[in-house]
PDB file of C-alpha atoms in Angstrom:
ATOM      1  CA  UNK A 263      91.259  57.723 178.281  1.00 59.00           C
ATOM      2  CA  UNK A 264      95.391  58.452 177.999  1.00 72.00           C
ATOM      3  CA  UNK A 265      96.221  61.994 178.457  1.00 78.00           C
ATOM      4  CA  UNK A 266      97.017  64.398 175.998  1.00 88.00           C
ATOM      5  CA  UNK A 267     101.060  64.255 175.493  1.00 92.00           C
ATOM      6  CA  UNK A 268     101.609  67.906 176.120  1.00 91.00           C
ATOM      7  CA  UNK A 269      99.860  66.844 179.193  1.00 91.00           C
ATOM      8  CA  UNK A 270     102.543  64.467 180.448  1.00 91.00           C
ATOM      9  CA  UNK A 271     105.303  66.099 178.903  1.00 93.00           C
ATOM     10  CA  UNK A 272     104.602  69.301 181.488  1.00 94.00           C
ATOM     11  CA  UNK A 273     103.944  66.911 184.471  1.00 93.00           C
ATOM     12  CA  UNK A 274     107.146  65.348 183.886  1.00 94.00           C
ATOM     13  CA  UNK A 275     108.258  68.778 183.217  1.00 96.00           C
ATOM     14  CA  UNK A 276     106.823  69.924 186.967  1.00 95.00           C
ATOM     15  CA  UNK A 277     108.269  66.611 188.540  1.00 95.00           C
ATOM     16  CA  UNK A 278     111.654  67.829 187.137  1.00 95.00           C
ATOM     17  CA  UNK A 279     111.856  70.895 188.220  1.00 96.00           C
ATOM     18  CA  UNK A 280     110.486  70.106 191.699  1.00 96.00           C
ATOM     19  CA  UNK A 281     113.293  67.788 192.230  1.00 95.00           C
ATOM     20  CA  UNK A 282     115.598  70.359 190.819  1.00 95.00           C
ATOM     21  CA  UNK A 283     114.231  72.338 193.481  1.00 95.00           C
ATOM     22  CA  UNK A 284     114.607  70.083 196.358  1.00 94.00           C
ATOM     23  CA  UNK A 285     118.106  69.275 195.431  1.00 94.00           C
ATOM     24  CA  UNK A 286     119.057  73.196 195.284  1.00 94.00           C
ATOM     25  CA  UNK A 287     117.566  73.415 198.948  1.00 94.00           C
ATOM     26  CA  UNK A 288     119.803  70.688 200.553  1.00 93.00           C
ATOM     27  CA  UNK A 289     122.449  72.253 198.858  1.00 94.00           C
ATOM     28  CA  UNK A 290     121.585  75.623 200.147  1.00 93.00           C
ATOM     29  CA  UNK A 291     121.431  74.244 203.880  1.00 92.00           C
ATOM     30  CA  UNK A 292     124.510  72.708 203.616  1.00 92.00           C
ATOM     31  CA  UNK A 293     125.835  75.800 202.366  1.00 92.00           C
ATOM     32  CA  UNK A 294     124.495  77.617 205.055  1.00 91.00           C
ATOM     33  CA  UNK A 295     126.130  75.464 207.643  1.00 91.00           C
ATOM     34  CA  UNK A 296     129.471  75.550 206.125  1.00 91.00           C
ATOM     35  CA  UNK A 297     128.931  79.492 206.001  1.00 90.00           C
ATOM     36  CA  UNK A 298     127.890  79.265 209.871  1.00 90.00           C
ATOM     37  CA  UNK A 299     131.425  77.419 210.383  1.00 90.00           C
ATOM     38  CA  UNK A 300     133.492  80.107 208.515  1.00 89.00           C
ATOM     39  CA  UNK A 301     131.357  82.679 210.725  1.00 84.00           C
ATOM     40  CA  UNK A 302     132.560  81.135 213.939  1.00 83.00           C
ATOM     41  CA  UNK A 303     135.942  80.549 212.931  1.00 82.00           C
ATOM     42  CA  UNK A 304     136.359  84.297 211.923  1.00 80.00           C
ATOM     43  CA  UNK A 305     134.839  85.568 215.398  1.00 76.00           C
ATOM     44  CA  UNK A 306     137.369  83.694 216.911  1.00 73.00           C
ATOM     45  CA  UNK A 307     140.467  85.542 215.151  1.00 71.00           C
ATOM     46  CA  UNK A 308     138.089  88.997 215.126  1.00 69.00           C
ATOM     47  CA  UNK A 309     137.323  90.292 218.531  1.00 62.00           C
ATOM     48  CA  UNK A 310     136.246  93.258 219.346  1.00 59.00           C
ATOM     49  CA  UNK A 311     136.570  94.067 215.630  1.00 58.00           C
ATOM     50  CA  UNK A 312     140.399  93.847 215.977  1.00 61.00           C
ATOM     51  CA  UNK A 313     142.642  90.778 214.734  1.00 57.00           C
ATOM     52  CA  UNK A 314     143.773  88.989 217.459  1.00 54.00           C
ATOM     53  CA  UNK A 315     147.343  86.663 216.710  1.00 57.00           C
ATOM     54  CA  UNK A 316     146.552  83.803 218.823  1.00 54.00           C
ATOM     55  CA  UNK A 317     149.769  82.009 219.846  1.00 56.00           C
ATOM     56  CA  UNK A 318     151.062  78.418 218.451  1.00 58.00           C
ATOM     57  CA  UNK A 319     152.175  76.356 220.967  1.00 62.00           C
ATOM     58  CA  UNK A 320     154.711  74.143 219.483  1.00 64.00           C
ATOM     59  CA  UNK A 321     156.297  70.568 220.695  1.00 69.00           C
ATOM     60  CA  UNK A 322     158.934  71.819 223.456  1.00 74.00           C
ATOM     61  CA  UNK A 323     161.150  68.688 222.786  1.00 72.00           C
ATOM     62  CA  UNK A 324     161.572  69.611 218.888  1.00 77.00           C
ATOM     63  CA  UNK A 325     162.521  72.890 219.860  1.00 81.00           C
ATOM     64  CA  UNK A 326     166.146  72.728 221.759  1.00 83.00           C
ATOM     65  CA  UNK A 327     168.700  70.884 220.703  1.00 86.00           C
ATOM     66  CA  UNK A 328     170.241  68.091 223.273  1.00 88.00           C
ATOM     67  CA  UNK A 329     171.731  70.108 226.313  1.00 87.00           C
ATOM     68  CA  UNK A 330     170.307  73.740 224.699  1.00 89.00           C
ATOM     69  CA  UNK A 331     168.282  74.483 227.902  1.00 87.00           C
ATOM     70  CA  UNK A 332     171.091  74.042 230.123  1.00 88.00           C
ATOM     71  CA  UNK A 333     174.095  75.694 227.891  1.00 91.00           C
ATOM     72  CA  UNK A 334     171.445  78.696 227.840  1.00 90.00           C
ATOM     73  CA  UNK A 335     170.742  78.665 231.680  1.00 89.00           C
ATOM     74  CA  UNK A 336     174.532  78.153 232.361  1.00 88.00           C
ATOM     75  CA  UNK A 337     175.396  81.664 230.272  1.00 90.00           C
ATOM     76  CA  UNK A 338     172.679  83.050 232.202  1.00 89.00           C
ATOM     77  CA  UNK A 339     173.970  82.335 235.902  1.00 86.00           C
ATOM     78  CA  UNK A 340     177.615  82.744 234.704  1.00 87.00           C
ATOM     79  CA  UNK A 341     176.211  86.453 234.048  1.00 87.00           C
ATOM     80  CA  UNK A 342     174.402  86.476 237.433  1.00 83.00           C
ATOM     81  CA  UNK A 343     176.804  84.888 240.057  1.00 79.00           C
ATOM     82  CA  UNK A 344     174.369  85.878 242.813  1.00 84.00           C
ATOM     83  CA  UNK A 345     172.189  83.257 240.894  1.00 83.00           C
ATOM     84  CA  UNK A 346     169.004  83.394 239.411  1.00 84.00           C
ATOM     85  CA  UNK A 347     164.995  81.951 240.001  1.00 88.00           C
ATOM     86  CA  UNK A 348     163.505  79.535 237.562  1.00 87.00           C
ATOM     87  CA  UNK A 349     161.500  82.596 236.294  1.00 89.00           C
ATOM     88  CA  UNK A 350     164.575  83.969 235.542  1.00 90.00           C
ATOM     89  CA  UNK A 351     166.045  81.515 233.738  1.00 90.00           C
ATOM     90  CA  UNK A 352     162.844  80.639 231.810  1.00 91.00           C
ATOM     91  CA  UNK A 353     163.193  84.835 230.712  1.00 92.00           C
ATOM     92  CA  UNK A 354     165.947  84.072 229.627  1.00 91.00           C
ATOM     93  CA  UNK A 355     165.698  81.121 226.852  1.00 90.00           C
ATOM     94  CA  UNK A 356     162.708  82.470 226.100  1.00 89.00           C
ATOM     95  CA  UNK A 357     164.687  85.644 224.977  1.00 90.00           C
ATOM     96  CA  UNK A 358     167.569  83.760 223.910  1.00 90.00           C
ATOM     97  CA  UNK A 359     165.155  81.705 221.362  1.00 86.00           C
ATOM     98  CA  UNK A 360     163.315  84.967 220.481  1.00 86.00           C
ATOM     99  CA  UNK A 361     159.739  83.895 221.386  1.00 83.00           C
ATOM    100  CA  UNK A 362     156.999  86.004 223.094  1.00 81.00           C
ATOM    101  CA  UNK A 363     157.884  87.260 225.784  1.00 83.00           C
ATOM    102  CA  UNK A 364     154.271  86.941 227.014  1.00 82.00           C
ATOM    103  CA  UNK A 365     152.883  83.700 226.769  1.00 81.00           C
ATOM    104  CA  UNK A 366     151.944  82.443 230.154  1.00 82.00           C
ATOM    105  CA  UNK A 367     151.490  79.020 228.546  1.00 83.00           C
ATOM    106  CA  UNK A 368     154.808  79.048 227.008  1.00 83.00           C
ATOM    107  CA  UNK A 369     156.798  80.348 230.105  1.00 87.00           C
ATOM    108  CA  UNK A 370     155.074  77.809 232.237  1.00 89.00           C
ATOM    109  CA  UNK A 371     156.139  74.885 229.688  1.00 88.00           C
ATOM    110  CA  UNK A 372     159.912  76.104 229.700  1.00 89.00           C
ATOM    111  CA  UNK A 373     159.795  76.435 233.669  1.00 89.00           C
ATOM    112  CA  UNK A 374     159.414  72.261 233.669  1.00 89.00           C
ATOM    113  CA  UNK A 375     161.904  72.536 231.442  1.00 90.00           C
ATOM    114  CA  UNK A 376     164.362  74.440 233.013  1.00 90.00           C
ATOM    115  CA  UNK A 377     163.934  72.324 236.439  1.00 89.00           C
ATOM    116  CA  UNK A 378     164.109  69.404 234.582  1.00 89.00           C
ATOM    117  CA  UNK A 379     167.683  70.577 232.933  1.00 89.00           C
ATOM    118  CA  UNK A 380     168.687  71.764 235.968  1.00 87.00           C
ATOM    119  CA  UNK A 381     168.052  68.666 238.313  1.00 89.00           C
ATOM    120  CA  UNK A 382     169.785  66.823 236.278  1.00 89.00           C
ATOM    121  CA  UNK A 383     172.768  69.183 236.241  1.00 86.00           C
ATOM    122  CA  UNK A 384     172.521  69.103 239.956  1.00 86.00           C
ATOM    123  CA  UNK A 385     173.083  65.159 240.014  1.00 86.00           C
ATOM    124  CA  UNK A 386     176.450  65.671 237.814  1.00 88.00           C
ATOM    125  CA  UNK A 387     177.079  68.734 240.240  1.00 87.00           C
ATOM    126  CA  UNK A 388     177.573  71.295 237.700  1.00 86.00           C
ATOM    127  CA  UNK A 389     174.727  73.516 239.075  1.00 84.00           C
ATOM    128  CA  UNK A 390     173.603  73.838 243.102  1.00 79.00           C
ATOM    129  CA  UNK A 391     170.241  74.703 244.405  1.00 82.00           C
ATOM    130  CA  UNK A 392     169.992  77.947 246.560  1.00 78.00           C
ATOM    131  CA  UNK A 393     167.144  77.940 248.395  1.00 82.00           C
ATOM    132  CA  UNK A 394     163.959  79.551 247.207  1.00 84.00           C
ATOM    133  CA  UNK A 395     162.812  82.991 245.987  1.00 82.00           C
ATOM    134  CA  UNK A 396     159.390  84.053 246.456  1.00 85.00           C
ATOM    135  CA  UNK A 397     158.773  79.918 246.325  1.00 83.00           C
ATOM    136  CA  UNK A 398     160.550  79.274 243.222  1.00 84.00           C
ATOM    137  CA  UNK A 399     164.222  77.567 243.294  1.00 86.00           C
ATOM    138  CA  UNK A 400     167.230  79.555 242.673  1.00 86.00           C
ATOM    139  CA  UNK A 401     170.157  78.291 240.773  1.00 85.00           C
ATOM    140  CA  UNK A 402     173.944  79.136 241.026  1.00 81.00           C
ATOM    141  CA  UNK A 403     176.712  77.232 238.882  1.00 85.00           C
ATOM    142  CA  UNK A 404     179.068  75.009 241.383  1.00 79.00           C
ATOM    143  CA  UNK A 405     182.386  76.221 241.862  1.00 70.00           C
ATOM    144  CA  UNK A 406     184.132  73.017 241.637  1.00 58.00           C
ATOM    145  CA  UNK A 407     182.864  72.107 237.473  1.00 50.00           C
TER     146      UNK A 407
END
């Protein structure tokens, strides 16, 4: 004997619903993944409660112009005829470019830099090596440019 029609019009009803249901529930996990995400990514920037700036480390060879490292070191030892470390000279485009100051990774990256610069000036003879300072190479301009 067939069911009464209000009888299958709330089962289909209930089926309806359910799947209403089901579908709001992977929605709400997926939500709650994506809000698990955002939650990591902010304790990243937040620690301690504070806002930490993390630096951005940029491309070093988009960041000088051809020959900027050297005319940069080259004001810097004509200022220091004594000469000055790889350190130094790495203070000093860092300063000259107005970055941080602080940024191990950053001074370490314009170190290569620098000795790469600098070798190269040593080749054309524009710059001599003066021995070492606490293991690093010093750098004086050559007298005969």
């Amino acid at each position: 004997m067939a069911d009464p029609q209000i009888l299958t019009t709330l089962r289909r009803k209930r089926d309806e619903m359910e799947a209403a249901i089901r579908a709001y529930e992977k929605k709400t996990e997926a939500l709650r993944r994506d809000l698990a995400h955002v939650n990591a990514t902010l304790r990243m920037f937040e620690i301690n409660g504070e806002h930490e700036v993390f630096p951005v480390h940029m491309d070093l060879a988009r960041l000088f112009k051809r020959g900027e490292v050297f005319r940069i070191c080259q004001a810097a030892l004509e200022a220091a005829p004594e000469g000055l470390d790889t350190r130094e000279l790495a203070l000093a485009v860092i300063r000259a470019k107005g970055m941080d100051e602080g940024d191990a990774v950053l001074r370490k990256a314009i170190n290569y830099r620098i000795v790469q610069a600098m070798r190269m000036q040593e080749l054309r003879r524009r710059v001599s090596g003066a021995g070492k300072r606490k293991g690093v190479r010093v750098w004086c301009l050559s007298l005969g440019r």
